[in-house]
Amino acid sequence: MDLSVEGKAYINGTFENCCIGIDDGKIVAVKKILKADEHFDFGNKIILPAGIDLHVHFRDPGMTHKEDFSTGSLAAVFGGISCVFDMPNTVPQTTTPGSLSDKINDCKRKSFVDFGVYAGVTNDNIKDIEKLAKKCNGFKIFLGNTTVALMFDKTNLRNVLKSISTIGKPVLFHAEDEECLIKNRSVENGLADHLRSRPAGCEELSIREIFNASQDLGSRIHVCHVSSCEGLELLKNRPSNISCGVTPHHCLLSIEKNLGTPSFYKVNPPVRTSFDKEALFNALKNGLVDILESDHAPHTRDEKAVDFDSVPCGLPGVETMYPLFLYLVKKEILSFQRLISLLCIRPAELMGIPKGRLEVGYDADFVVIDFKDVGKIRSDNLHSKCGWTPFEDWSAVFPSCIFVRGEKLIEDHEIQVNQGFGQFVGA
Ligand SMILES: [Zn+2]
């Protein structure tokens, strides 16, 4: 055995003082006492599965002044995330087998964490679904326009879902109905205007259309970043092949609260009312929502500081997601069981990867937490290239250590591996 790690580990829904044995990056034993060639004793510190983020925009290739795969994945490491799945709206977009191969090869050289990629579905590549499937972990469809989106005509939806259903890979949706958005669009001077331009009804309508188009197909569908009460209401009665996710910003922020410079909080779907925020948070607690996803979508400070109407939408979040929610667990606002399900177990299940659990046969991906380590989120301490966070000064518990496939990635706040350590999880 290469390595054993001792501490208070979260195994099968409870904490046990135990040792985790690791060989070739996999967990091979969980026992009271184990001693491998190398042994780490974390004493009374807590060992949790590392997080998995199914929704990041690392802006690579094409917009690497905002982020690139090395800075984005470094932010993931320090935020306790061992695996990320990157969206297709890069430049070029990953909408062809060639662009997917290029991206995978490039990220293999750059990434600090394991990764997967999505193929974007557009009006023009529907015929290539089978070829695309060989190169990706899932598909992304934008039903409404957003910053650097890929346009898709909803009249094609049923046909696309039919062809993807035979392949078995998940389809992720940005669910805001384009016609509805166009109807409501007006010049925006602030977050309340942005909310009026993108009302909850557009999300509701879009989710309804996804339900209708996918009826009886059994395609695996994921509704990204649900943001409204109306959306949640519909999803309460979803069939079992449909999952949904919520972002930290939608369930922790609302427009009634003074959010600092409004343009920095312009995001799609928009940050909504405290009523929506609370409903979303309750849905995390009661299990209606499957996963937390960061929708890490960085833009530089300069890009976010222009007049509100022309500001690009999106905000960073991959590094702060797990730490923010660990603090909420410490405050007993959320249970461990729900947190680990939302950030580890369900994301891994949805992508079919052997991660997210501290069990024999799974990748040895875990974080070490000391709940006395409550700190404040500060832009200066984060690793994203964009250099800011919507959660400045929020309390959080950052992991002191993360292991990915049995390799220790952080020591004394320094990264211990080189770019390219991260592996493609396979298509
Ligand atoms: Zn996104």
Tab-separated table of N, CA and C and ligand atoms in Angstrom, residues 55 57 140 295, ligand 1:
chain	number	residue	atom	x	y	z
A	55	HIS	N	-19.993	22.583	-13.273
A	55	HIS	CA	-20.324	23.765	-14.073
A	55	HIS	C	-19.287	24.873	-13.908
A	57	HIS	N	-16.685	27.696	-16.238
A	57	HIS	CA	-16.280	28.316	-17.508
A	57	HIS	C	-14.852	28.809	-17.301
A	140	LYS	N	-24.238	20.498	-23.698
A	140	LYS	CA	-24.834	21.697	-23.111
A	140	LYS	C	-25.689	22.378	-24.162
A	295	ASP	N	-21.085	27.510	-11.465
A	295	ASP	CA	-21.199	28.361	-12.654
A	295	ASP	C	-20.118	29.440	-12.632
B	1	ZN	ZN	-22.735	28.582	-16.969
